[in-house]
Tab-separated table of C-alpha atoms in Angstrom:
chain	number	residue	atom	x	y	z
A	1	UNK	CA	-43.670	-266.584	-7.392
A	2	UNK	CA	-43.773	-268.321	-4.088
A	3	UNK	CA	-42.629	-271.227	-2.457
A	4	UNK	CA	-44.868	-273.932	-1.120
A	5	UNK	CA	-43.969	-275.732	2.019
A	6	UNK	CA	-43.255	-279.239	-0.326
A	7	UNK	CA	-40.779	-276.894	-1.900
A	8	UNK	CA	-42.689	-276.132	-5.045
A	9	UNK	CA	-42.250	-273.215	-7.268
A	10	UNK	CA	-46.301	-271.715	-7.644
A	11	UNK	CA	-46.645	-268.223	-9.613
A	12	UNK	CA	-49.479	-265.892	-7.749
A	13	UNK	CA	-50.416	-262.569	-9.852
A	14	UNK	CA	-52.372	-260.335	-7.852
A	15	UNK	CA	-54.148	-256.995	-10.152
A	16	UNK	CA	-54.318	-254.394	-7.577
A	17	UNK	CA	-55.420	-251.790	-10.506
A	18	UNK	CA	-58.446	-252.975	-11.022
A	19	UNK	CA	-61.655	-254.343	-8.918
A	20	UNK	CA	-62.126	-258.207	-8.667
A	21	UNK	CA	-64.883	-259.390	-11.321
A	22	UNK	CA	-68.000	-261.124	-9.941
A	23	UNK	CA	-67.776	-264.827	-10.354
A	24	UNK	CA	-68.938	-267.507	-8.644
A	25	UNK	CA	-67.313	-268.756	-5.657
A	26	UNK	CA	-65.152	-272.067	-6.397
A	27	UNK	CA	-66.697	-275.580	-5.222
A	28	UNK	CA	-63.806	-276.944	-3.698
A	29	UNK	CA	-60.178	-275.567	-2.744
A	30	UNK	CA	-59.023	-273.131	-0.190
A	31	UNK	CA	-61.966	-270.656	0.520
A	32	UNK	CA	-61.055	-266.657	-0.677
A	33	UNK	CA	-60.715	-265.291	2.596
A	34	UNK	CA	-58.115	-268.115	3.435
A	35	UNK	CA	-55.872	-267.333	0.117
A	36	UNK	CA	-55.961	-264.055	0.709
A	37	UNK	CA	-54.526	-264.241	4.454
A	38	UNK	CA	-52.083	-266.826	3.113
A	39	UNK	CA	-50.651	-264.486	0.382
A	40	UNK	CA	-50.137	-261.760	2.994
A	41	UNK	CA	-48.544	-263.896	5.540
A	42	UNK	CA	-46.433	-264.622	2.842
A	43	UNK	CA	-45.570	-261.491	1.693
A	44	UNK	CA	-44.518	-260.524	5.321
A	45	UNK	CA	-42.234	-263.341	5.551
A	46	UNK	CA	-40.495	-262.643	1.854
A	47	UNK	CA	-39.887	-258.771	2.684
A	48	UNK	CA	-42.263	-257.449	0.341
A	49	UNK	CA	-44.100	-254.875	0.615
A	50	UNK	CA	-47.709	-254.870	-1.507
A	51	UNK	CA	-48.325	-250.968	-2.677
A	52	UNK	CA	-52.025	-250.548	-2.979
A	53	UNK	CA	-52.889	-248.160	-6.218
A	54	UNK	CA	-56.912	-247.083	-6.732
A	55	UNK	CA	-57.583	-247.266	-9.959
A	56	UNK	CA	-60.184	-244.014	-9.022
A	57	UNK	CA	-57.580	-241.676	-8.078
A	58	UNK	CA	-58.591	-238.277	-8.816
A	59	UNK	CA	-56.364	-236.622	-11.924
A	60	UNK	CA	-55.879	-233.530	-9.962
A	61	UNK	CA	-54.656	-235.779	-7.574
A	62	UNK	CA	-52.021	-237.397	-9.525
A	63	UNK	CA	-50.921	-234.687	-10.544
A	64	UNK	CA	-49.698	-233.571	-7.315
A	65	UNK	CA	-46.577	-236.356	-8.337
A	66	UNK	CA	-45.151	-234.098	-10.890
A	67	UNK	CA	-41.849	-232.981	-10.459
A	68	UNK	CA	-42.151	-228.783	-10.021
A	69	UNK	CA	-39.437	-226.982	-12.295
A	70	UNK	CA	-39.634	-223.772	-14.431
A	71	UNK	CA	-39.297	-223.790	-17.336
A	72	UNK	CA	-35.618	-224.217	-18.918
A	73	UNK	CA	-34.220	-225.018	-22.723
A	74	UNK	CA	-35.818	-224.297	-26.220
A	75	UNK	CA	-38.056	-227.184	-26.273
A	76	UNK	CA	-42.056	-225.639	-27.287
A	77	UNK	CA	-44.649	-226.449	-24.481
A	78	UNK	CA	-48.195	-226.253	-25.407
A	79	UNK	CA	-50.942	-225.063	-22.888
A	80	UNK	CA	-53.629	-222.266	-22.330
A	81	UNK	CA	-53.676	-218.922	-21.417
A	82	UNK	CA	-55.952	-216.712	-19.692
A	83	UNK	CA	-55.643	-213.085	-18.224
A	84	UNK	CA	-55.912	-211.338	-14.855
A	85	UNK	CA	-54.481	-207.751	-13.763
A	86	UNK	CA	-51.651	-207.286	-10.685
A	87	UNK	CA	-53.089	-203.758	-10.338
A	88	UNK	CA	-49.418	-202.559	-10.346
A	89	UNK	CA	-47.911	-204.883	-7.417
A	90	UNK	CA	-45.103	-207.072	-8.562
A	91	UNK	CA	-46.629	-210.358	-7.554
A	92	UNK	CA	-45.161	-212.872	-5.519
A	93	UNK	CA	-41.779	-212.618	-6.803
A	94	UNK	CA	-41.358	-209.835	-4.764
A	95	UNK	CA	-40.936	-207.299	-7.460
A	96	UNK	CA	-41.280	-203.372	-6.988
A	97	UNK	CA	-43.767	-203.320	-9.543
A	98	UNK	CA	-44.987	-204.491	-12.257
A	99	UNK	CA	-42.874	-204.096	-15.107
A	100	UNK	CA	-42.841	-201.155	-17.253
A	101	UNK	CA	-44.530	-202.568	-20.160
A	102	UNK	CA	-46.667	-204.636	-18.088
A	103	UNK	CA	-45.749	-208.041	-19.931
A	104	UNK	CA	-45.760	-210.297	-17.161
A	105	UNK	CA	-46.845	-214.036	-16.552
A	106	UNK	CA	-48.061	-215.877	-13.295
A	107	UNK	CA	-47.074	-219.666	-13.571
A	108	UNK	CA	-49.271	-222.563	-11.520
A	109	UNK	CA	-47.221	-224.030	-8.381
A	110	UNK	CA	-45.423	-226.901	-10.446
A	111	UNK	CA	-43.908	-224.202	-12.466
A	112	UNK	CA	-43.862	-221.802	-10.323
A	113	UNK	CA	-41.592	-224.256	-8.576
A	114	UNK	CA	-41.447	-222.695	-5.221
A	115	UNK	CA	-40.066	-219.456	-6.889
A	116	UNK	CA	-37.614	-220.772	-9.110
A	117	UNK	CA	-39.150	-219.557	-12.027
A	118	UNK	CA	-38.754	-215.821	-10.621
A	119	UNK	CA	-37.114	-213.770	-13.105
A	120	UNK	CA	-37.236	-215.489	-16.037
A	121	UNK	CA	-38.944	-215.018	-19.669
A	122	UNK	CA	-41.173	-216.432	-21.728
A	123	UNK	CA	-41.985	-216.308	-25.777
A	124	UNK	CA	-46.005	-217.163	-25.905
A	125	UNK	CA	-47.434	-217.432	-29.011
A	126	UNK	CA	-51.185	-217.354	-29.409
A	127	UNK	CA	-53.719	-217.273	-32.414
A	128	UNK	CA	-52.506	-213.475	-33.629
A	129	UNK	CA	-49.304	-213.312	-32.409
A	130	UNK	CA	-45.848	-213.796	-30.232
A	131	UNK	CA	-45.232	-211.962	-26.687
A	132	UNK	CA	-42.383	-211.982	-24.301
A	133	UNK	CA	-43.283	-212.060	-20.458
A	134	UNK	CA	-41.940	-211.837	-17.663
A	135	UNK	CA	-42.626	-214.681	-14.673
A	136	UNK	CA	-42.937	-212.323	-11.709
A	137	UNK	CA	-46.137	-214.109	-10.110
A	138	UNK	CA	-47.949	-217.366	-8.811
A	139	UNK	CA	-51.214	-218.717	-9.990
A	140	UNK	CA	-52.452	-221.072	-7.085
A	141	UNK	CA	-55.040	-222.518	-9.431
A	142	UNK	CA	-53.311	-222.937	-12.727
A	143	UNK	CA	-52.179	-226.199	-13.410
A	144	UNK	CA	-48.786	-227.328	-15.392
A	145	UNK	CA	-49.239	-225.664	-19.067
A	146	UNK	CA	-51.278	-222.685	-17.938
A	147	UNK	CA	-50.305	-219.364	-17.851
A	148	UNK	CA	-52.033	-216.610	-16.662
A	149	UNK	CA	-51.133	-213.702	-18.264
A	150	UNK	CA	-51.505	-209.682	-17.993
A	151	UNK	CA	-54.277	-208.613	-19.526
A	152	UNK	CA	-52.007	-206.443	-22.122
A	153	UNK	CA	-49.851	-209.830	-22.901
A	154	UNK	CA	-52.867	-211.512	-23.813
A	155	UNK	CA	-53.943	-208.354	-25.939
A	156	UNK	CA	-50.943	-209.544	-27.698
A	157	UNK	CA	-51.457	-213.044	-28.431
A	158	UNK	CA	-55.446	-213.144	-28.339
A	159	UNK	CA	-58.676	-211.162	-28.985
A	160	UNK	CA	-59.271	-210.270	-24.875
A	161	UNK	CA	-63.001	-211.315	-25.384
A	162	UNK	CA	-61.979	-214.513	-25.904
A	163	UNK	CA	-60.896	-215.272	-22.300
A	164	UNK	CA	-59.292	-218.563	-22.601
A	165	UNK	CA	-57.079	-219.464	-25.556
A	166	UNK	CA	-54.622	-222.438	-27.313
A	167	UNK	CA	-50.721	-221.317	-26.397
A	168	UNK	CA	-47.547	-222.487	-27.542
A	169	UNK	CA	-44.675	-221.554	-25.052
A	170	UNK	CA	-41.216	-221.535	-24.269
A	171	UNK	CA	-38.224	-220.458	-22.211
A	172	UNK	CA	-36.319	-217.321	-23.192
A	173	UNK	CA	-32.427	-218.327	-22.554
A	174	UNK	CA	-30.211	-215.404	-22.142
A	175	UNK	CA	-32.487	-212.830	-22.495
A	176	UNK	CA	-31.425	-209.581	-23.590
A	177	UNK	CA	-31.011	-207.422	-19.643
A	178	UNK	CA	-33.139	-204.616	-18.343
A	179	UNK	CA	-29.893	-203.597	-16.403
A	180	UNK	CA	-26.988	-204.600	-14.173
A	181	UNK	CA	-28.245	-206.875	-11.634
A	182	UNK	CA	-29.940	-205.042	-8.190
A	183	UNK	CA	-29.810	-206.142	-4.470
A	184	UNK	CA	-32.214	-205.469	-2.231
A	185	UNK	CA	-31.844	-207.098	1.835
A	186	UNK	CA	-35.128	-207.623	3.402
A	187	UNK	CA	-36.628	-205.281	5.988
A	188	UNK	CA	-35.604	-206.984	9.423
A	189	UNK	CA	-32.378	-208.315	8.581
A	190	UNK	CA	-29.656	-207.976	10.484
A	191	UNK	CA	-25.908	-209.644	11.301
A	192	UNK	CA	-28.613	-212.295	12.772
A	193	UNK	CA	-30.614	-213.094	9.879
A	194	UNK	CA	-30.253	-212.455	6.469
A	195	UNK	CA	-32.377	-212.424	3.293
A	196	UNK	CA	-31.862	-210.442	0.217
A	197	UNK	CA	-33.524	-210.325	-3.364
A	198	UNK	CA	-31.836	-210.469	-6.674
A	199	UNK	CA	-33.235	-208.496	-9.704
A	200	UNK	CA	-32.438	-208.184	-13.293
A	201	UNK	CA	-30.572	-211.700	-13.303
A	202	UNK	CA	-33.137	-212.862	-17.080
A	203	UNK	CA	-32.585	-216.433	-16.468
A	204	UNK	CA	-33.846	-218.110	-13.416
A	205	UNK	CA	-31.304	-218.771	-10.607
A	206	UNK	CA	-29.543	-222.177	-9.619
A	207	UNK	CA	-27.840	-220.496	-6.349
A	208	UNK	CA	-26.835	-217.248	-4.334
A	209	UNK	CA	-23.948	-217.500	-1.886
A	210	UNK	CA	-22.674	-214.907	0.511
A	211	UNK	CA	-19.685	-213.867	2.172
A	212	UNK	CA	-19.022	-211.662	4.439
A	213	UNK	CA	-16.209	-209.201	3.258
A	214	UNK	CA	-13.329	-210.371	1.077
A	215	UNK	CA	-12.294	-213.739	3.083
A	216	UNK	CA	-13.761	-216.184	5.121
A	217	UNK	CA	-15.685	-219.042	3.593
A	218	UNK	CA	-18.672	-218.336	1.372
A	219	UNK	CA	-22.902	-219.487	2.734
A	220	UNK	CA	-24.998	-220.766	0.978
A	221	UNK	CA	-28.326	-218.779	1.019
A	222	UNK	CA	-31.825	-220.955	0.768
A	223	UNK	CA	-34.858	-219.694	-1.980
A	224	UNK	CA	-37.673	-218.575	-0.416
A	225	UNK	CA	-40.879	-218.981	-2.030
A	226	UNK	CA	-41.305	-215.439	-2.234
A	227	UNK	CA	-38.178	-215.093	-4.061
A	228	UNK	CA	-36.002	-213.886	-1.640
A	229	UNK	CA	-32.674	-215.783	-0.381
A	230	UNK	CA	-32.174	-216.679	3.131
A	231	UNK	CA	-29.394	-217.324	5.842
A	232	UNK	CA	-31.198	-218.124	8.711
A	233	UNK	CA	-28.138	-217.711	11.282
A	234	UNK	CA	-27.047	-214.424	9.820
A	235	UNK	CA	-24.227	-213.365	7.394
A	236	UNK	CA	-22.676	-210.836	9.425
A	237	UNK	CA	-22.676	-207.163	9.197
A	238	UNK	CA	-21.232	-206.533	5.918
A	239	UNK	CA	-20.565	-205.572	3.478
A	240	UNK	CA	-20.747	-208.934	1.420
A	241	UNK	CA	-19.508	-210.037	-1.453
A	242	UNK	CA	-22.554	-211.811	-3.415
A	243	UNK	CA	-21.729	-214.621	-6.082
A	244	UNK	CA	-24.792	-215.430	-8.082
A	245	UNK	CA	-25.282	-218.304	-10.252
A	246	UNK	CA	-28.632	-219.359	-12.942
A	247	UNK	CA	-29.820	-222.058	-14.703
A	248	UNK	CA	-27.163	-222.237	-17.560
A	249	UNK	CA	-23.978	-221.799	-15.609
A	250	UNK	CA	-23.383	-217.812	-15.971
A	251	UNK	CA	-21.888	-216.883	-12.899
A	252	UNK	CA	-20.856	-213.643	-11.660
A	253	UNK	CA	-19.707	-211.846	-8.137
A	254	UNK	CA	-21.066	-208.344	-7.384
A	255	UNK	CA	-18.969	-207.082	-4.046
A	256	UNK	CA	-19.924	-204.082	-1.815
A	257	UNK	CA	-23.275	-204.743	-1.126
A	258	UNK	CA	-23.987	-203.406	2.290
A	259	UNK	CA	-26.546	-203.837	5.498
A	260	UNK	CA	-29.015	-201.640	4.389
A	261	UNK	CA	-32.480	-203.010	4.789
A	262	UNK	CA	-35.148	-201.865	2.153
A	263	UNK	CA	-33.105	-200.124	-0.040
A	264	UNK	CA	-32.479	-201.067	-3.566
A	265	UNK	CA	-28.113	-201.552	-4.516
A	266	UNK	CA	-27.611	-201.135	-7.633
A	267	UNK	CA	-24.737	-202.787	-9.335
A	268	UNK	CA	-22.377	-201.965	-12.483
A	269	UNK	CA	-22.521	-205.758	-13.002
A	270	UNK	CA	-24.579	-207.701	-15.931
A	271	UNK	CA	-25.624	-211.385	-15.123
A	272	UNK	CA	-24.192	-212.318	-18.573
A	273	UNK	CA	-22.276	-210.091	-21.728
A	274	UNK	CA	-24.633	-209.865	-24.478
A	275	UNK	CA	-24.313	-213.058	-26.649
A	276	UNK	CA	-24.455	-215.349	-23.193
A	277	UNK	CA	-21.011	-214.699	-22.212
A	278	UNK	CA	-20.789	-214.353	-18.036
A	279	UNK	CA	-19.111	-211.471	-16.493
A	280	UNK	CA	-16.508	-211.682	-13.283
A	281	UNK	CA	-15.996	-208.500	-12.388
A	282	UNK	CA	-16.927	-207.259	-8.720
A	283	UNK	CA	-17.604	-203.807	-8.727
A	284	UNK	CA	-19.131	-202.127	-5.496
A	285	UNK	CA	-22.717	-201.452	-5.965
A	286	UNK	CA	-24.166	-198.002	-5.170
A	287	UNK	CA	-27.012	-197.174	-3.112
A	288	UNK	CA	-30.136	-196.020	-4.640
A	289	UNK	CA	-32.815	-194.470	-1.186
A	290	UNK	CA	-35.849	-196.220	-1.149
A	291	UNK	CA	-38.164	-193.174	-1.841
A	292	UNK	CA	-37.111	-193.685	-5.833
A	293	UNK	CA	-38.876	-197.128	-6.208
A	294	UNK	CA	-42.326	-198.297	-5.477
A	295	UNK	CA	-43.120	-200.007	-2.494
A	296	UNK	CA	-43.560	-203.511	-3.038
A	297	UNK	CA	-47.042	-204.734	-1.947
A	298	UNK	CA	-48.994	-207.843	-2.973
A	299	UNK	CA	-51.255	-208.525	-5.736
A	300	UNK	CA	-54.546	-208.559	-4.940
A	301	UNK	CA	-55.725	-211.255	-6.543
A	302	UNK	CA	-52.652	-214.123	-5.261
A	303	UNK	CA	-51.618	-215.259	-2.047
A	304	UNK	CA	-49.675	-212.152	-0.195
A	305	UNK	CA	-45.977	-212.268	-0.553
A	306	UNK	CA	-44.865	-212.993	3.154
A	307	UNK	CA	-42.890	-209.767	4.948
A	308	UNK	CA	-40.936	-209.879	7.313
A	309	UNK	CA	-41.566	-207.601	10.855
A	310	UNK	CA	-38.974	-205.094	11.831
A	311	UNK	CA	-40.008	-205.822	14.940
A	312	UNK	CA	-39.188	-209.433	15.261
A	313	UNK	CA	-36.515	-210.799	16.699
A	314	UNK	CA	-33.618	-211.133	14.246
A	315	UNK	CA	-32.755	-214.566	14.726
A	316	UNK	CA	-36.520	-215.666	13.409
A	317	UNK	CA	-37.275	-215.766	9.696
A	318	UNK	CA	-40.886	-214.940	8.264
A	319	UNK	CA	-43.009	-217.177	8.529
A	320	UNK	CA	-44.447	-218.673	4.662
A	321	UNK	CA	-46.872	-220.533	3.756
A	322	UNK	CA	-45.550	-222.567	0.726
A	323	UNK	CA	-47.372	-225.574	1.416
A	324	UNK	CA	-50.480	-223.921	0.643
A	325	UNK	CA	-49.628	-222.156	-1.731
A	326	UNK	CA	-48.478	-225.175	-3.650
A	327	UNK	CA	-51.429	-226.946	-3.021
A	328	UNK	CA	-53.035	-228.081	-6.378
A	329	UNK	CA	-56.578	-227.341	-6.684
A	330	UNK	CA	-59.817	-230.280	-7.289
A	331	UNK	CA	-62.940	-229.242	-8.565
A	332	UNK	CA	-65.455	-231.548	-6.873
């Protein structure tokens, strides 16, 4: 509604979702291209401001407005699923390997959610059965509701030959743990700079704070995309006390955990007691030498998992490219 300069109240509805329908061009009155100058005019002067939608937009495009998260709670999701093979490499959650029983998942970017999904299971169940997997990769391609799993998951689930299938899905919630949680600080770290992964946590994580020794206040450490956690300025020189925290408010604090770049810690601490119940204890972790795991490389088949140089000066992080990676894919 607008006012009129005799002070009369006249209602103007404008469709911006859908093209103007050919008629024929009134006799008398004020001409189109005059209303439609007026209207703005008026607009300006009111404070409003007119947001344009195309009805045309691509879907793939709209889709880009979807909030990314992993996936959380028992509510079902229902999707697709397809297969691929990591050839070993533990994807871009920066994993040592592929697990064991090679039961893993890559999740498009919404879910992937910038790596927040890292760590965390899934129950898929498929036209001959249930599998759990875990998310330990990113599918550039795959959008929300498909999940691209190993080729012996889909074994599982699905009759191979069949490529593409129906899935139901959900989030595992305190999933039974593979082991005490592990700690491993990124080649190139330093008192400087400071990024360290988290393993064997089941649920995805909320946060990961550090603190240098047993005082002095605790940082805050930001996700990478690649699943590691950074503190761009540096944490000090250890060791650090680590507090870790997930999705459904276990919480624990693992202390000892020392400068030692590309070696796995391992702890004596569990992300949660069996039955969900969180631990507090702060053992010191022990050091395991890097010759006993696998060298983490990427999968061939996603985007590399970003490493960073020895040789680069410790105040500067790696370099990512999460914008890209996140990019949601249009077939033309």
């Amino acid at each position: 509604m607008a006012l009129v300069p005799d002070g009369s109240a006249v209602d103007i509805t404008i469709d911006l979702d859908h093209p103007p329908e050919d008629r024929p061009a009134p006799s008398s009155g004020a001409k189109p291209w005059l209303v439609a100058t007026g209207v703005t005019v008026l607009a300006a002067a009111l404070g409003l401001t007119l947001t344009l939608r195309s009805g045309s937009t691509p879907a793939c495009a709209a889709g880009r407005t979807l909030a990314a998260a992993p996936p959380t709670g028992t509510a079902a999701h229902t999707g697709k699923a397809t297969f691929y093979d990591s050839k070993g490499a533990g994807g871009n959650c920066s994993n040592p390997a592929a697990p064991a029983n090679r039961l893993y998942v890559a999740l498009g970017p919404t879910e992937y959610s910038a790596g927040a999904a890292c760590g965390g299971f899934l129950d898929v169940i498929g036209p001959k059965g249930t599998v759990r997997v875990l998310i330990m990769d990113q599918c550039p391609e795959c959008e929300p509701g498909h999940l691209d799993l190993s080729r012996e998951a889909f074994a599982r689930i699905a009759d191979p030959v069949q490529g593409l299938v129906p899935v139901t899905y959900r989030a595992v919630v305190n999933p039974p743990l593979p082991g005490p949680l592990t700690f491993r600080i990124k080649e190139g770290s330093s008192q400087w700079w400071f990024a360290v992964r988290v393993g064997n946590h089941g649920n995805p994580l909320r946060s990961v704070e550090i603190r240098q020794g047993d005082s002095g206040p605790w940082q805050s450490a930001a996700r990478q995309d690649y699943n590691y956690w950074l503190i761009a300025s540096g944490a000090g020189p250890g060791p650090f006390n680590v507090r870790i925290s997930d999705v459904y408010d276990n919480r624990v604090t693992v202390g000892g955990i020392r400068m030692a770049p590309g070696q796995v810690q391992n702890s004596t601490v569990r992300m949660y007691a069996p039955g969900g119940g969180a631990s507090t204890r702060r053992p010191s972790a022990s050091t395991r030498p890097p010759g006993n795991r696998p060298t983490a490389t990427p999968t061939p088949t996603r985007r590399p998992v970003e490493v960073a140089r020895a040789s680069a000066p410790a105040t500067n992080a790696p370099t990512t490219s999460s914008a890209r990676a996140n990019a949601r894919w249009c077939a033309g």
